[in-house]
Structures are given as structure tokens and as C-alpha cells.
PDB file of C-alpha atoms in Angstrom:
ATOM      1  CA  GLY A 752       6.479  12.747   4.778  1.00 85.00           C
ATOM      2  CA  GLU A 753       3.614  10.926   3.216  1.00 90.00           C
ATOM      3  CA  ASN A 754       1.600   9.049   5.515  1.00 94.00           C
ATOM      4  CA  VAL A 755      -0.224   5.721   4.477  1.00 96.00           C
ATOM      5  CA  GLU A 756      -2.628   3.786   7.362  1.00 97.00           C
ATOM      6  CA  GLN A 757      -4.670   0.878   5.954  1.00 97.00           C
ATOM      7  CA  HIS A 758      -7.595  -0.704   7.949  1.00 97.00           C
ATOM      8  CA  PRO A 759      -8.481  -3.536   8.405  1.00 97.00           C
ATOM      9  CA  SER A 760      -5.048  -5.919   9.327  1.00 96.00           C
ATOM     10  CA  THR A 761      -6.893  -8.715   8.899  1.00 97.00           C
ATOM     11  CA  LEU A 762      -9.913 -10.038   6.985  1.00 98.00           C
ATOM     12  CA  SER A 763     -12.255 -12.620   7.185  1.00 98.00           C
ATOM     13  CA  VAL A 764     -14.840 -13.180   4.459  1.00 98.00           C
ATOM     14  CA  GLN A 765     -17.387 -16.310   2.566  1.00 98.00           C
ATOM     15  CA  GLU A 766     -16.542 -16.943  -0.836  1.00 98.00           C
ATOM     16  CA  GLY A 767     -18.299 -15.076  -3.125  1.00 97.00           C
ATOM     17  CA  ASP A 768     -18.604 -11.994  -0.479  1.00 98.00           C
ATOM     18  CA  SER A 769     -17.227  -8.508  -1.273  1.00 98.00           C
ATOM     19  CA  ALA A 770     -13.873  -7.445   0.697  1.00 98.00           C
ATOM     20  CA  VAL A 771     -12.801  -3.245   1.090  1.00 98.00           C
ATOM     21  CA  ILE A 772      -9.938  -2.328   2.108  1.00 98.00           C
ATOM     22  CA  LYS A 773      -9.055   1.292   3.168  1.00 98.00           C
ATOM     23  CA  CYS A 774      -6.443   3.278   3.534  1.00 98.00           C
ATOM     24  CA  THR A 775      -5.803   7.231   3.662  1.00 98.00           C
ATOM     25  CA  TYR A 776      -2.389   9.298   3.258  1.00 98.00           C
ATOM     26  CA  SER A 777      -1.406  12.295   4.572  1.00 97.00           C
ATOM     27  CA  ASP A 778      -0.120  14.602   1.368  1.00 95.00           C
ATOM     28  CA  SER A 779      -1.716  15.992  -1.096  1.00 94.00           C
ATOM     29  CA  ALA A 780       0.481  16.378  -3.690  1.00 93.00           C
ATOM     30  CA  SER A 781       0.639  12.865  -4.212  1.00 94.00           C
ATOM     31  CA  ASN A 782      -1.014  11.689  -7.995  1.00 92.00           C
ATOM     32  CA  TYR A 783      -0.094   7.433  -7.556  1.00 93.00           C
ATOM     33  CA  PHE A 784      -2.366   4.987  -5.918  1.00 96.00           C
ATOM     34  CA  PRO A 785      -1.316   1.133  -6.308  1.00 96.00           C
ATOM     35  CA  TRP A 786      -2.899  -1.785  -5.148  1.00 97.00           C
ATOM     36  CA  TYR A 787      -0.150  -4.498  -4.192  1.00 97.00           C
ATOM     37  CA  LYS A 788      -1.346  -8.371  -3.445  1.00 97.00           C
ATOM     38  CA  GLN A 789       1.498 -10.864  -1.662  1.00 96.00           C
ATOM     39  CA  GLU A 790       0.833 -14.134  -1.684  1.00 95.00           C
ATOM     40  CA  LEU A 791       3.128 -15.901   0.839  1.00 91.00           C
ATOM     41  CA  GLY A 792       6.935 -16.124  -0.389  1.00 88.00           C
ATOM     42  CA  LYS A 793       5.820 -14.405  -3.379  1.00 92.00           C
ATOM     43  CA  ARG A 794       6.845 -10.840  -4.638  1.00 94.00           C
ATOM     44  CA  PRO A 795       3.986  -7.886  -4.447  1.00 95.00           C
ATOM     45  CA  GLN A 796       2.183  -7.930  -7.750  1.00 96.00           C
ATOM     46  CA  LEU A 797       0.633  -5.100  -8.837  1.00 96.00           C
ATOM     47  CA  ILE A 798      -3.281  -5.866  -9.366  1.00 97.00           C
ATOM     48  CA  ILE A 799      -4.397  -2.057  -9.934  1.00 97.00           C
ATOM     49  CA  ASP A 800      -3.699   1.739  -9.746  1.00 95.00           C
ATOM     50  CA  ILE A 801      -5.220   4.676  -9.767  1.00 95.00           C
ATOM     51  CA  ARG A 802      -4.219   8.118 -10.579  1.00 92.00           C
ATOM     52  CA  SER A 803      -4.959  11.380  -8.892  1.00 91.00           C
ATOM     53  CA  ASN A 804      -6.830  12.974 -12.375  1.00 89.00           C
ATOM     54  CA  VAL A 805      -9.397   9.959 -11.655  1.00 88.00           C
ATOM     55  CA  GLY A 806     -12.349   9.172  -9.305  1.00 92.00           C
ATOM     56  CA  GLU A 807     -12.675   5.151  -9.301  1.00 96.00           C
ATOM     57  CA  LYS A 808     -10.942   2.550 -11.793  1.00 95.00           C
ATOM     58  CA  LYS A 809     -12.463  -0.929 -12.302  1.00 97.00           C
ATOM     59  CA  ASP A 810     -11.415  -3.824 -13.678  1.00 95.00           C
ATOM     60  CA  GLN A 811     -12.950  -6.833 -13.120  1.00 96.00           C
ATOM     61  CA  ARG A 812     -14.020  -7.970  -9.424  1.00 97.00           C
ATOM     62  CA  ILE A 813     -11.376  -5.348  -8.403  1.00 98.00           C
ATOM     63  CA  ALA A 814     -12.194  -1.478  -8.660  1.00 98.00           C
ATOM     64  CA  VAL A 815     -10.663   0.959  -6.524  1.00 98.00           C
ATOM     65  CA  THR A 816     -11.828   4.630  -5.426  1.00 97.00           C
ATOM     66  CA  LEU A 817     -10.383   7.741  -4.896  1.00 97.00           C
ATOM     67  CA  ASN A 818     -11.308  10.372  -3.076  1.00 96.00           C
ATOM     68  CA  LYS A 819      -8.196  13.858  -3.479  1.00 95.00           C
ATOM     69  CA  THR A 820     -10.299  15.580  -0.846  1.00 95.00           C
ATOM     70  CA  ALA A 821     -10.423  13.600   2.213  1.00 96.00           C
ATOM     71  CA  LYS A 822      -7.209  11.573   0.918  1.00 97.00           C
ATOM     72  CA  HIS A 823      -8.748   8.075   1.010  1.00 97.00           C
ATOM     73  CA  PHE A 824      -8.894   5.660  -1.458  1.00 98.00           C
ATOM     74  CA  SER A 825     -10.178   1.581  -1.226  1.00 98.00           C
ATOM     75  CA  LEU A 826     -10.245  -1.456  -2.703  1.00 98.00           C
ATOM     76  CA  HIS A 827     -12.954  -3.264  -3.653  1.00 98.00           C
ATOM     77  CA  ILE A 828     -13.137  -7.045  -4.481  1.00 98.00           C
ATOM     78  CA  THR A 829     -16.180  -8.167  -5.629  1.00 98.00           C
ATOM     79  CA  GLU A 830     -17.030 -11.838  -5.626  1.00 98.00           C
ATOM     80  CA  THR A 831     -14.476 -13.147  -3.576  1.00 98.00           C
ATOM     81  CA  GLN A 832     -12.654 -16.478  -4.154  1.00 97.00           C
ATOM     82  CA  PRO A 833     -10.640 -18.365  -2.241  1.00 96.00           C
ATOM     83  CA  GLU A 834      -7.147 -17.506  -4.763  1.00 96.00           C
ATOM     84  CA  ASP A 835      -7.872 -13.721  -3.259  1.00 98.00           C
ATOM     85  CA  SER A 836      -6.379 -15.099   0.139  1.00 98.00           C
ATOM     86  CA  ALA A 837      -3.449 -12.909   0.723  1.00 97.00           C
ATOM     87  CA  VAL A 838      -1.903  -9.709   1.418  1.00 96.00           C
ATOM     88  CA  TYR A 839      -2.715  -6.433   0.180  1.00 98.00           C
ATOM     89  CA  PHE A 840      -1.428  -3.315  -0.020  1.00 97.00           C
ATOM     90  CA  CYS A 841      -2.078  -0.026  -1.114  1.00 97.00           C
ATOM     91  CA  ALA A 842       0.510   2.371  -1.321  1.00 96.00           C
ATOM     92  CA  ALA A 843       1.209   6.277  -2.659  1.00 95.00           C
ATOM     93  CA  SER A 844       3.895   7.834  -4.461  1.00 92.00           C
ATOM     94  CA  ILE A 845       4.651  11.201  -6.635  1.00 88.00           C
ATOM     95  CA  LEU A 846       4.985  10.031  -9.540  1.00 83.00           C
ATOM     96  CA  GLY A 847       7.767  12.306 -11.607  1.00 73.00           C
ATOM     97  CA  GLY A 848      12.043  12.547 -12.341  1.00 67.00           C
ATOM     98  CA  GLY A 849      12.541  10.997  -9.349  1.00 74.00           C
ATOM     99  CA  GLY A 850      11.202   8.002 -10.042  1.00 78.00           C
ATOM    100  CA  ASN A 851       7.854   6.002  -8.588  1.00 84.00           C
ATOM    101  CA  LYS A 852       8.946   6.519  -4.801  1.00 88.00           C
ATOM    102  CA  LEU A 853       6.103   3.955  -2.654  1.00 91.00           C
ATOM    103  CA  THR A 854       4.597   4.714   1.061  1.00 93.00           C
ATOM    104  CA  PHE A 855       3.127   1.762   2.117  1.00 95.00           C
ATOM    105  CA  GLY A 856       0.771   0.981   4.377  1.00 96.00           C
ATOM    106  CA  THR A 857       1.159  -1.595   6.848  1.00 95.00           C
ATOM    107  CA  GLY A 858      -1.319  -4.707   4.834  1.00 96.00           C
ATOM    108  CA  THR A 859      -4.357  -6.506   4.739  1.00 97.00           C
ATOM    109  CA  GLN A 860      -4.140 -10.256   5.330  1.00 97.00           C
ATOM    110  CA  LEU A 861      -7.782 -11.501   3.457  1.00 98.00           C
ATOM    111  CA  LYS A 862      -9.004 -14.833   4.022  1.00 98.00           C
ATOM    112  CA  VAL A 863     -11.341 -16.176   2.027  1.00 98.00           C
ATOM    113  CA  GLU A 864     -12.780 -19.275   3.568  1.00 96.00           C
ATOM    114  CA  LEU A 865     -15.242 -21.751   1.708  1.00 90.00           C
TER     115      LEU A 865
ATOM    116  CA  GLU B 618      14.258 -14.717 -18.342  1.00 52.00           C
ATOM    117  CA  THR B 619      11.940 -11.597 -18.009  1.00 69.00           C
ATOM    118  CA  GLY B 620      10.913  -9.182 -15.025  1.00 94.00           C
ATOM    119  CA  VAL B 621      13.253  -8.507 -12.837  1.00 97.00           C
ATOM    120  CA  THR B 622      15.486 -11.342 -10.594  1.00 97.00           C
ATOM    121  CA  GLN B 623      17.775 -11.089  -7.552  1.00 98.00           C
ATOM    122  CA  THR B 624      19.846 -13.215  -6.179  1.00 97.00           C
ATOM    123  CA  PRO B 625      20.196 -14.874  -3.823  1.00 97.00           C
ATOM    124  CA  ARG B 626      17.076 -16.151  -2.285  1.00 96.00           C
ATOM    125  CA  HIS B 627      18.199 -16.823   0.919  1.00 97.00           C
ATOM    126  CA  LEU B 628      20.851 -15.600   2.609  1.00 97.00           C
ATOM    127  CA  VAL B 629      22.345 -16.506   6.209  1.00 96.00           C
ATOM    128  CA  MET B 630      25.475 -13.884   7.546  1.00 94.00           C
ATOM    129  CA  GLY B 631      27.480 -13.843  10.540  1.00 92.00           C
ATOM    130  CA  MET B 632      28.023  -9.804  11.922  1.00 91.00           C
ATOM    131  CA  THR B 633      31.325  -9.213  10.615  1.00 89.00           C
ATOM    132  CA  ASN B 634      30.547 -10.771   7.522  1.00 90.00           C
ATOM    133  CA  LYS B 635      30.616  -8.461   4.375  1.00 95.00           C
ATOM    134  CA  LYS B 636      27.877 -10.121   1.706  1.00 96.00           C
ATOM    135  CA  SER B 637      26.134  -8.707  -1.428  1.00 97.00           C
ATOM    136  CA  LEU B 638      22.465  -8.682  -2.788  1.00 98.00           C
ATOM    137  CA  LYS B 639      22.125  -8.469  -6.791  1.00 98.00           C
ATOM    138  CA  CYS B 640      19.044  -7.246  -8.803  1.00 98.00           C
ATOM    139  CA  GLU B 641      18.512  -7.234 -12.243  1.00 98.00           C
ATOM    140  CA  GLN B 642      15.722  -5.929 -14.423  1.00 97.00           C
ATOM    141  CA  HIS B 643      15.039  -7.316 -18.348  1.00 95.00           C
ATOM    142  CA  LEU B 644      12.083  -4.459 -18.839  1.00 93.00           C
ATOM    143  CA  GLY B 645      13.997  -1.924 -19.958  1.00 91.00           C
ATOM    144  CA  HIS B 646      13.067   0.299 -16.954  1.00 92.00           C
ATOM    145  CA  ASN B 647      15.626   3.515 -15.826  1.00 90.00           C
ATOM    146  CA  ALA B 648      14.725   3.822 -12.138  1.00 92.00           C
ATOM    147  CA  MET B 649      15.717   0.972  -9.069  1.00 95.00           C
ATOM    148  CA  TYR B 650      14.782   0.681  -6.010  1.00 95.00           C
ATOM    149  CA  TRP B 651      15.395  -0.995  -2.452  1.00 96.00           C
ATOM    150  CA  TYR B 652      12.986  -1.685  -0.343  1.00 96.00           C
ATOM    151  CA  LYS B 653      13.139  -3.619   3.615  1.00 96.00           C
ATOM    152  CA  GLN B 654      10.362  -6.194   4.557  1.00 96.00           C
ATOM    153  CA  SER B 655      10.350  -6.757   7.929  1.00 93.00           C
ATOM    154  CA  ALA B 656       7.777  -8.482   9.999  1.00 86.00           C
ATOM    155  CA  LYS B 657       4.268  -6.489  11.041  1.00 76.00           C
ATOM    156  CA  LYS B 658       5.630  -3.771   9.562  1.00 84.00           C
ATOM    157  CA  PRO B 659       5.415  -1.394   6.189  1.00 86.00           C
ATOM    158  CA  LEU B 660       7.360  -2.195   3.164  1.00 92.00           C
ATOM    159  CA  GLU B 661      10.556   0.541   3.753  1.00 93.00           C
ATOM    160  CA  LEU B 662      11.845   2.857   0.512  1.00 93.00           C
ATOM    161  CA  MET B 663      15.363   1.926   0.820  1.00 95.00           C
ATOM    162  CA  PHE B 664      17.451   3.548  -1.868  1.00 94.00           C
ATOM    163  CA  VAL B 665      15.496   5.119  -4.883  1.00 92.00           C
ATOM    164  CA  TYR B 666      18.223   5.034  -8.480  1.00 92.00           C
ATOM    165  CA  SER B 667      16.838   7.091 -10.916  1.00 87.00           C
ATOM    166  CA  LEU B 668      18.579   7.304 -14.605  1.00 80.00           C
ATOM    167  CA  GLU B 669      21.264   5.312 -12.640  1.00 79.00           C
ATOM    168  CA  GLU B 670      21.896   8.855 -10.152  1.00 82.00           C
ATOM    169  CA  ARG B 671      20.828   8.207  -6.627  1.00 82.00           C
ATOM    170  CA  VAL B 672      18.190   9.919  -5.562  1.00 79.00           C
ATOM    171  CA  GLU B 673      16.547   9.064  -2.816  1.00 75.00           C
ATOM    172  CA  ASN B 674      18.408   7.346   0.954  1.00 74.00           C
ATOM    173  CA  ASN B 675      16.170   6.969   3.719  1.00 73.00           C
ATOM    174  CA  SER B 676      17.987   7.746   6.401  1.00 84.00           C
ATOM    175  CA  VAL B 677      19.595   4.162   6.121  1.00 92.00           C
ATOM    176  CA  PRO B 678      22.410   3.377   8.026  1.00 93.00           C
ATOM    177  CA  SER B 679      25.771   3.142   6.483  1.00 93.00           C
ATOM    178  CA  ARG B 680      26.608  -0.559   6.856  1.00 95.00           C
ATOM    179  CA  PHE B 681      24.535  -0.934   3.983  1.00 96.00           C
ATOM    180  CA  SER B 682      25.802   0.565   1.052  1.00 95.00           C
ATOM    181  CA  PRO B 683      23.880   0.140  -2.854  1.00 95.00           C
ATOM    182  CA  GLU B 684      25.613   0.365  -5.960  1.00 95.00           C
ATOM    183  CA  CYS B 685      23.774   1.115  -9.908  1.00 95.00           C
ATOM    184  CA  PRO B 686      26.249   0.305 -12.456  1.00 94.00           C
ATOM    185  CA  ASN B 687      24.243   0.458 -15.244  1.00 93.00           C
ATOM    186  CA  SER B 688      20.412   0.944 -15.713  1.00 91.00           C
ATOM    187  CA  SER B 689      19.551  -2.934 -15.485  1.00 95.00           C
ATOM    188  CA  HIS B 690      21.362  -3.206 -12.423  1.00 97.00           C
ATOM    189  CA  LEU B 691      21.182  -2.914  -8.680  1.00 97.00           C
ATOM    190  CA  PHE B 692      23.702  -4.170  -5.581  1.00 98.00           C
ATOM    191  CA  LEU B 693      23.408  -4.358  -1.572  1.00 98.00           C
ATOM    192  CA  HIS B 694      26.251  -4.252   0.352  1.00 97.00           C
ATOM    193  CA  LEU B 695      25.790  -5.784   3.476  1.00 97.00           C
ATOM    194  CA  HIS B 696      29.111  -5.823   6.061  1.00 94.00           C
ATOM    195  CA  THR B 697      28.648  -5.613   9.436  1.00 94.00           C
ATOM    196  CA  LEU B 698      25.536  -5.910   9.756  1.00 95.00           C
ATOM    197  CA  GLN B 699      22.284  -6.511  13.283  1.00 95.00           C
ATOM    198  CA  PRO B 700      20.081  -8.876  14.107  1.00 94.00           C
ATOM    199  CA  GLU B 701      17.593  -6.571  13.149  1.00 93.00           C
ATOM    200  CA  ASP B 702      18.513  -6.222   9.700  1.00 96.00           C
ATOM    201  CA  SER B 703      16.606  -9.748   9.417  1.00 96.00           C
ATOM    202  CA  ALA B 704      14.397  -8.743   6.453  1.00 96.00           C
ATOM    203  CA  LEU B 705      13.149  -9.879   3.095  1.00 97.00           C
ATOM    204  CA  TYR B 706      15.116  -7.146   0.713  1.00 98.00           C
ATOM    205  CA  LEU B 707      13.417  -6.694  -2.621  1.00 97.00           C
ATOM    206  CA  CYS B 708      14.542  -4.686  -5.443  1.00 97.00           C
ATOM    207  CA  ALA B 709      12.376  -3.530  -7.983  1.00 96.00           C
ATOM    208  CA  SER B 710      12.076  -0.652 -10.940  1.00 95.00           C
ATOM    209  CA  SER B 711       9.730   1.062 -12.847  1.00 92.00           C
ATOM    210  CA  GLN B 712      10.310   3.496 -15.959  1.00 88.00           C
ATOM    211  CA  VAL B 713      10.604   7.421 -15.119  1.00 81.00           C
ATOM    212  CA  ALA B 714       8.871   8.870 -18.060  1.00 71.00           C
ATOM    213  CA  GLN B 715       5.783  10.915 -18.795  1.00 62.00           C
ATOM    214  CA  GLY B 716       3.634  10.455 -15.488  1.00 62.00           C
ATOM    215  CA  GLY B 717       6.120   7.202 -14.419  1.00 67.00           C
ATOM    216  CA  THR B 718       4.868   3.848 -14.488  1.00 78.00           C
ATOM    217  CA  GLU B 719       4.207   1.322 -12.048  1.00 87.00           C
ATOM    218  CA  ALA B 720       7.156  -0.520  -9.634  1.00 91.00           C
ATOM    219  CA  PHE B 721       7.254  -4.207 -10.911  1.00 94.00           C
ATOM    220  CA  PHE B 722       9.227  -5.975  -7.833  1.00 96.00           C
ATOM    221  CA  GLY B 723      12.055  -8.579  -7.678  1.00 97.00           C
ATOM    222  CA  GLN B 724      11.362 -12.511  -5.535  1.00 96.00           C
ATOM    223  CA  GLY B 725      13.167 -10.640  -2.806  1.00 96.00           C
ATOM    224  CA  THR B 726      15.901 -12.099  -1.268  1.00 97.00           C
ATOM    225  CA  ARG B 727      15.432 -13.663   2.360  1.00 97.00           C
ATOM    226  CA  LEU B 728      18.220 -12.203   5.430  1.00 97.00           C
ATOM    227  CA  THR B 729      18.886 -13.564   8.351  1.00 96.00           C
ATOM    228  CA  VAL B 730      21.811 -11.773  10.072  1.00 96.00           C
ATOM    229  CA  VAL B 731      23.365 -14.252  12.762  1.00 94.00           C
TER     230      VAL B 731
END
């Protein structure tokens, strides 16, 4: 089955700096790569996703890049703000008739310091 | 109410008890999922129902029994649990369509087995 590895497990940055979180996956058939943000005591919420037919996607301060050959994908947050502090999870799945069965990474605790 | 709602939010049960977790989605989706979130571990997919049919059972012990009576409701029946089953149980839903859609999560049920 799919295996997703995520690094780093913790990341501390100064407000205004950029943050980068990296993931690798093992199943070359995976075609959907979402990123979820989970604040303490709250549900995971999708912040951005990318499909395998695209190499990069951007939404304001957040961007995701995908390298299918190397089976790497990364989350980039620019101009970080204190409200970006949370746990971020990457995931991979094969979208199809059997549903969106996500395999998650272990999470990155991001702390944005003033 | 919109989105994915789970009840109860918190549950404490003894190892000999029987209880059920409930999930309801108001998004018109046709796939629903149970995930387990334990400390220091990635979210683990437990069960998937697509078009009301169970399509995944990730080697979950039989003391966890899912039920999906219709596309909007999902239950997780619990009996004779172990202390290591204490975790946050998250329900999610998505649309199984051309290409599929993102998974939306509920707030979760924090389960403590004593």
C-alpha cells in the first residue's frame, strides 16, 4: 500500500519568513495530494491540493509543488503569520470509484513566532 | 447545520461497554470514511463506504463495527474496547464523481477507554 513520509516534524519560523514542508510517497499510482491544516482541538481542514497532471499550484501565500518522477511534493507558505501556527498534514490517494482513501503523513507542527 | 457533524464530541467508556459514534454529512456526498487519530501517529484510515457499500476495511479489529444506513449517515459501533483504542475518531465525506473531490472532516469524537 501507499506510504507517505513527512519532514520536518516540527518547524519554527519568525513572522514574515517562509516555511517549507516536504513529503514523499511510495505508490506511483497516487494522483491526488492534499494538504490539511489542523489547529488544536479542531478538525483537519483542506488548505490546498494538487493533482498529478499539474506540477505547481498557488493560492495567495500558499503553494504546492509536485515532482512525480521523484515522488516528492512540498508545501510552501510565504510571509508567515501567527495564525499559520498549527499542525500540517500531507496526504496521498488514488481518486476513483472507491472513494478518496487518503494516506497521511505524520504531521508538521508549525510555530510562527513574533 | 452544514458540513460534517459528529456526536458525541467526547466519550468515556469502560472496556465492557457498548457505545456508538455517529456522523452526519450535509454536503450531498456519496462516500464516507472513519479515521483514527492517535498521538504521535498519522491519521489512519479505518473504513470507507462508497455509494453506501463498504469498500475498505483496513485490518481493523472486529470490536469496531461500521454501519452506513444511507449516504448521509455513518456509525461506528464500539464494544469491548481496549485502553489503546483511546484516540480521536474522525469522520469524513467526499463526492465520488469524475475525478473525485476533497474529503471534508468532522470535528471528531474524543474517545477515552478506561
